[in-house]
Short mmCIF file of C-alpha atoms in Angstrom, two decimals:
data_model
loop_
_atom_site.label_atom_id
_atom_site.label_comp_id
_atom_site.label_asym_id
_atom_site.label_seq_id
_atom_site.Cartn_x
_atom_site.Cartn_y
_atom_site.Cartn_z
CA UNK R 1 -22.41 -13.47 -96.50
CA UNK R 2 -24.58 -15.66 -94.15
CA UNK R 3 -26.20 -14.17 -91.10
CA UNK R 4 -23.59 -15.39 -88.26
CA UNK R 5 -20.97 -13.92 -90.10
CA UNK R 6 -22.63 -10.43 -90.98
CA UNK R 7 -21.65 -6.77 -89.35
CA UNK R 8 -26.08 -6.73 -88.50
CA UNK R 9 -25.48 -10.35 -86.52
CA UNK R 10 -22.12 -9.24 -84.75
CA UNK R 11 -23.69 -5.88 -83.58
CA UNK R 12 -26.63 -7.96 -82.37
CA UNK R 13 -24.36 -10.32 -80.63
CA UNK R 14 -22.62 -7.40 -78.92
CA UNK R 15 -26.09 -6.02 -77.64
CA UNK R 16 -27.11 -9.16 -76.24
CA UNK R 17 -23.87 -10.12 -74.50
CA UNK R 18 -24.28 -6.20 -73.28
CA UNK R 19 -27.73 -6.71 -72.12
CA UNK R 20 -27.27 -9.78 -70.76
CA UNK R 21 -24.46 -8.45 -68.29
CA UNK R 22 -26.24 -4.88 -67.49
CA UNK R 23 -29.66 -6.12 -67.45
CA UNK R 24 -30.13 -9.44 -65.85
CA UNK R 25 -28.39 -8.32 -62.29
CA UNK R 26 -31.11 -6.09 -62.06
CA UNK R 27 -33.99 -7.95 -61.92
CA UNK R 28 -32.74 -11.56 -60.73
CA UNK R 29 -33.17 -10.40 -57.07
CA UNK R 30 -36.86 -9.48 -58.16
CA UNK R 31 -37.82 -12.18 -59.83
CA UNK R 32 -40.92 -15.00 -57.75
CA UNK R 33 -39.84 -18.18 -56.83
CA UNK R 34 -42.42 -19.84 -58.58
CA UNK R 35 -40.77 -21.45 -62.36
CA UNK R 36 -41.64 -22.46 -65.47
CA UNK R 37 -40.55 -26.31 -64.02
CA UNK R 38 -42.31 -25.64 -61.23
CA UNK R 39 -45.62 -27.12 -60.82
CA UNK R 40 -49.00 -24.85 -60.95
CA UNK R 41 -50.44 -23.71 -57.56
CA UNK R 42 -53.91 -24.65 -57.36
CA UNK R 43 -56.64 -21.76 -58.29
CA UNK R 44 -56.52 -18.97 -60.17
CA UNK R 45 -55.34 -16.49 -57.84
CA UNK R 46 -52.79 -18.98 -56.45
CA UNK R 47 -49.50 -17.30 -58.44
CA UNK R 48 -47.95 -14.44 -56.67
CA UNK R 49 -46.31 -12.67 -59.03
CA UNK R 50 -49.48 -12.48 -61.68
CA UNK R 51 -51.12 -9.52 -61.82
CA UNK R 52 -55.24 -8.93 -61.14
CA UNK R 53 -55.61 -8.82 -65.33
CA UNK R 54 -53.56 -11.99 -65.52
CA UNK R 55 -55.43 -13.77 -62.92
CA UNK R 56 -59.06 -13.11 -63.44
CA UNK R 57 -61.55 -15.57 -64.43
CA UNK R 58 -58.85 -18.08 -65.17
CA UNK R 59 -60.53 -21.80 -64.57
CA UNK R 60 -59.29 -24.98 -63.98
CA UNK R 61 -57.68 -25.18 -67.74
CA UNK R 62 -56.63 -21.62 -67.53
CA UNK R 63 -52.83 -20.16 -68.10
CA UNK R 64 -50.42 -21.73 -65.88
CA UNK R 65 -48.57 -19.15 -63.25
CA UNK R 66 -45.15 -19.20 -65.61
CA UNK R 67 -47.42 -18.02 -68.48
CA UNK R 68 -48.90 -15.38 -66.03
CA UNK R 69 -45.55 -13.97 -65.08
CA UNK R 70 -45.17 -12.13 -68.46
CA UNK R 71 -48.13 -9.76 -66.96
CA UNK R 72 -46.71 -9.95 -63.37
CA UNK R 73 -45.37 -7.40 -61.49
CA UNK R 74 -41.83 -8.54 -62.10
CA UNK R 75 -42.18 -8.02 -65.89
CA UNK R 76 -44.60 -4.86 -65.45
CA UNK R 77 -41.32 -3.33 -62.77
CA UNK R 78 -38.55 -4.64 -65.23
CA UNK R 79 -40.38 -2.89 -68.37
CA UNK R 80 -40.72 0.26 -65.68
CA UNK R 81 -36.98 0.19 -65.18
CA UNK R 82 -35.23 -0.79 -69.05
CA UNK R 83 -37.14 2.39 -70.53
CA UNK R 84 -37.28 4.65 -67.20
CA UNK R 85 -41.26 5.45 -67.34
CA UNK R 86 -43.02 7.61 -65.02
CA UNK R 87 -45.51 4.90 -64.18
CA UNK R 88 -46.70 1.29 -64.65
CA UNK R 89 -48.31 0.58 -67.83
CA UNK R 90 -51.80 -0.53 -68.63
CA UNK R 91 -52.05 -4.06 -69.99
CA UNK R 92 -54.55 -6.39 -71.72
CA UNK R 93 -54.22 -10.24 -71.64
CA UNK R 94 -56.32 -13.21 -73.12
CA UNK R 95 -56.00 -16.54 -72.80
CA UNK R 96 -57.09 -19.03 -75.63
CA UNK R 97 -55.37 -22.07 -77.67
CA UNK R 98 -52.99 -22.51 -75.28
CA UNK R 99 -51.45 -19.23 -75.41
CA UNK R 100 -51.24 -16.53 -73.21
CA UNK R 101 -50.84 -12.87 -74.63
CA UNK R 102 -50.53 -10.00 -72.41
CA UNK R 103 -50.33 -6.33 -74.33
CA UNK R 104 -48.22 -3.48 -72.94
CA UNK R 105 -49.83 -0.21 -73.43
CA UNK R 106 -46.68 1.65 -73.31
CA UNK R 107 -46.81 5.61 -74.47
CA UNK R 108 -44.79 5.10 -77.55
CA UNK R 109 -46.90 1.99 -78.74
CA UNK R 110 -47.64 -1.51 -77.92
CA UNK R 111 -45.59 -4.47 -76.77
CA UNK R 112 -46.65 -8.00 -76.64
CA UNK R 113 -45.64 -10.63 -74.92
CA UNK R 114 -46.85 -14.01 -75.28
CA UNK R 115 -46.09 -17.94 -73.77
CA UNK R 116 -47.33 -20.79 -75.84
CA UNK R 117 -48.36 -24.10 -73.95
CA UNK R 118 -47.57 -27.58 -74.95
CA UNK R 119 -47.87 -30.90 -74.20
CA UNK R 120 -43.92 -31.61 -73.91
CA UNK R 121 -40.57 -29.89 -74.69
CA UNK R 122 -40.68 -31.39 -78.25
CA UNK R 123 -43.52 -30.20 -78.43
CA UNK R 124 -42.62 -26.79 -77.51
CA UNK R 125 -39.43 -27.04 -79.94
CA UNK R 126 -41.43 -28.01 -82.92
CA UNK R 127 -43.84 -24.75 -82.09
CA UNK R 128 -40.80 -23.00 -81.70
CA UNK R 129 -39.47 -24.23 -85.09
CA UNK R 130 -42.63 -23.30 -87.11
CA UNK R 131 -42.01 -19.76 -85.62
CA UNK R 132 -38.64 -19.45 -86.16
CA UNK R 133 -38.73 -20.76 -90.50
CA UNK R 134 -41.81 -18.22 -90.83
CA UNK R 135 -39.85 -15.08 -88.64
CA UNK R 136 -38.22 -12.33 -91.27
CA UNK R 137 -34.76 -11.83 -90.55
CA UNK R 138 -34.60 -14.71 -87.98
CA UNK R 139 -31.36 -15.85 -86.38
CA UNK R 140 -30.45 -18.05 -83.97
CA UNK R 141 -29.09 -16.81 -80.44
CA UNK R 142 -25.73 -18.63 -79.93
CA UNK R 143 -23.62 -19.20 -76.99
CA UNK R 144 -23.56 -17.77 -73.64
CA UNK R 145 -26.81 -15.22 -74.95
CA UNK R 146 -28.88 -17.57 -75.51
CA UNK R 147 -28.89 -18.55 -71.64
CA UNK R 148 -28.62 -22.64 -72.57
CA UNK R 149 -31.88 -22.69 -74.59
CA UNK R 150 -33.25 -22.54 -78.12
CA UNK R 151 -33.81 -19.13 -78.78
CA UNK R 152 -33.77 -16.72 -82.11
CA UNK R 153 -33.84 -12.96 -82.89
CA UNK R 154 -35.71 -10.81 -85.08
CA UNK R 155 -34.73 -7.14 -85.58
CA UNK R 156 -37.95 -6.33 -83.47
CA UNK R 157 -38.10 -9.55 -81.40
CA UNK R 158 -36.97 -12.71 -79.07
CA UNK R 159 -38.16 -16.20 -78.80
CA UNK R 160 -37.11 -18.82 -76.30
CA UNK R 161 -38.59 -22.02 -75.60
CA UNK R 162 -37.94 -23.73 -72.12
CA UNK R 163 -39.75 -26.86 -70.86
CA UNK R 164 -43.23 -27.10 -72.50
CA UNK R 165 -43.21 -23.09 -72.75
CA UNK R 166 -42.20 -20.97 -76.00
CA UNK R 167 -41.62 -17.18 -74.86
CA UNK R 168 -42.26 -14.34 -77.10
CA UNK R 169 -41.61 -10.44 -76.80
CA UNK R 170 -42.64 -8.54 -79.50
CA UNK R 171 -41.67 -5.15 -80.21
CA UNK R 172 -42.40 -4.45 -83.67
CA UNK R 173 -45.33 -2.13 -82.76
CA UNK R 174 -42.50 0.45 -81.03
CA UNK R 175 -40.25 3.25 -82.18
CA UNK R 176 -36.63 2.05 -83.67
CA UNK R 177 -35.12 2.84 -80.33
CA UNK R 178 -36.41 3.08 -76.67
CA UNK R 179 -36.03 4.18 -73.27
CA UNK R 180 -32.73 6.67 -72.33
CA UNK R 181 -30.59 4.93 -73.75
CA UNK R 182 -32.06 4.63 -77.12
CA UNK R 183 -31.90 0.74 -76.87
CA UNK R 184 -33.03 -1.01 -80.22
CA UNK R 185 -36.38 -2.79 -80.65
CA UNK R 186 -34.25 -5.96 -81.00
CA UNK R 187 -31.74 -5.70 -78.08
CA UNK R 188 -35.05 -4.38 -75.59
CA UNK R 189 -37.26 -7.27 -76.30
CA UNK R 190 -34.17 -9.47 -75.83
CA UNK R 191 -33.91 -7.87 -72.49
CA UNK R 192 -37.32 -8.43 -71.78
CA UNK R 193 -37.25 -12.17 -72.48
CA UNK R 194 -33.99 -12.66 -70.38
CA UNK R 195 -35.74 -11.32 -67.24
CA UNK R 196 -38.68 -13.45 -67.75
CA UNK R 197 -36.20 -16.48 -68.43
CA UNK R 198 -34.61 -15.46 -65.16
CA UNK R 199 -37.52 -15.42 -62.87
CA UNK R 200 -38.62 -18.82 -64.83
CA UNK R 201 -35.21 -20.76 -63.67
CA UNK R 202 -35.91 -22.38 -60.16
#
């Protein structure tokens, strides 16, 4: 039986149409104005929603604002909200090869997210395909879910590529299920990703 047609990829269809209508309405009124098509504000500090870890040190050739917003405060307030924690996590972010990591230190474990830069969309969607042919357990994201872009699923992760940016949320560091609601690795970092997507789209 192939993957589209499976009882796994129909339950993770059904968690990402559910997230996508229970999750997204919460943070689009959050989310900067600044995009991923945007272009960069001049100077490191120049990006609103990036946080003081994201925006430290960067130089001329550092990470572009859209790669900084995956260690903004949108992200850091949407991650508060999905898995109801007392308080903001601590993060850690680096900057090097074109890609921007930023590391959640959440209480349960550690969640990465990550934005590759690249020269062009194809580009970006021949990154994106290396990732996707090396992923365990990949699948594509099909229809409404996938938000109009290329995008696959791991059982503890999301990828998306927009523009000249690939997005990853990684969750495979964290317990089987999170937050309240005992949300699955897979369907959380899908959630994450969305909300980034979101405050990406101009």
């Amino acid at each position: 039986m192939s993957p589209r047609s499976s009882p796994r990829a129909h339950n993770r269809g059904r968690l990402r149409i559910t997230a996508l209508t229970t999750f997204l309405a919460l943070v689009l009124s959050g989310c900067a104005a600044a995009g991923a098509g945007n272009p960069p504000a001049e100077g490191p500090s120049a990006s609103p929603s990036a946080s003081p870890q994201a925006t430290a040190g960067a130089a001329a050739d550092g990470p572009p604002p859209a790669a900084t917003m995956v260690c903004g405060d949108e992200t850091r307030t949407n991650i508060v909200k999905a898995l109801s924690l007392p308080s903001e996590p601590p993060t850690t972010d680096s900057w090097a090869d074109k890609l921007y990591t930023c590391t959640y230190s959440l209480p349960f474990g550690h969640l990465l997210l990550s934005v590759k830069e690249t020269p062009d969309p194809a580009a970006a969607r021949t990154f994106f395909d290396g990732l996707q042919q090396q992923a365990a357990g990949a699948a594509p994201i099909e229809g409404l879910a996938n938000l109009g872009f290329p995008a696959f699923q791991t059982p503890t992760s999301a990828v998306f590529t927009k523009d000249n940016f690939v997005l990853t949320v990684d969750a495979a560091a964290l317990p089987a299920t999170l937050g309240p609601h005992d949300v699955s690795r897979d369907a959380f970092a899908y959630q994450i990703a969305t909300a980034v997507l979101a405050c990406w789209s101009e």
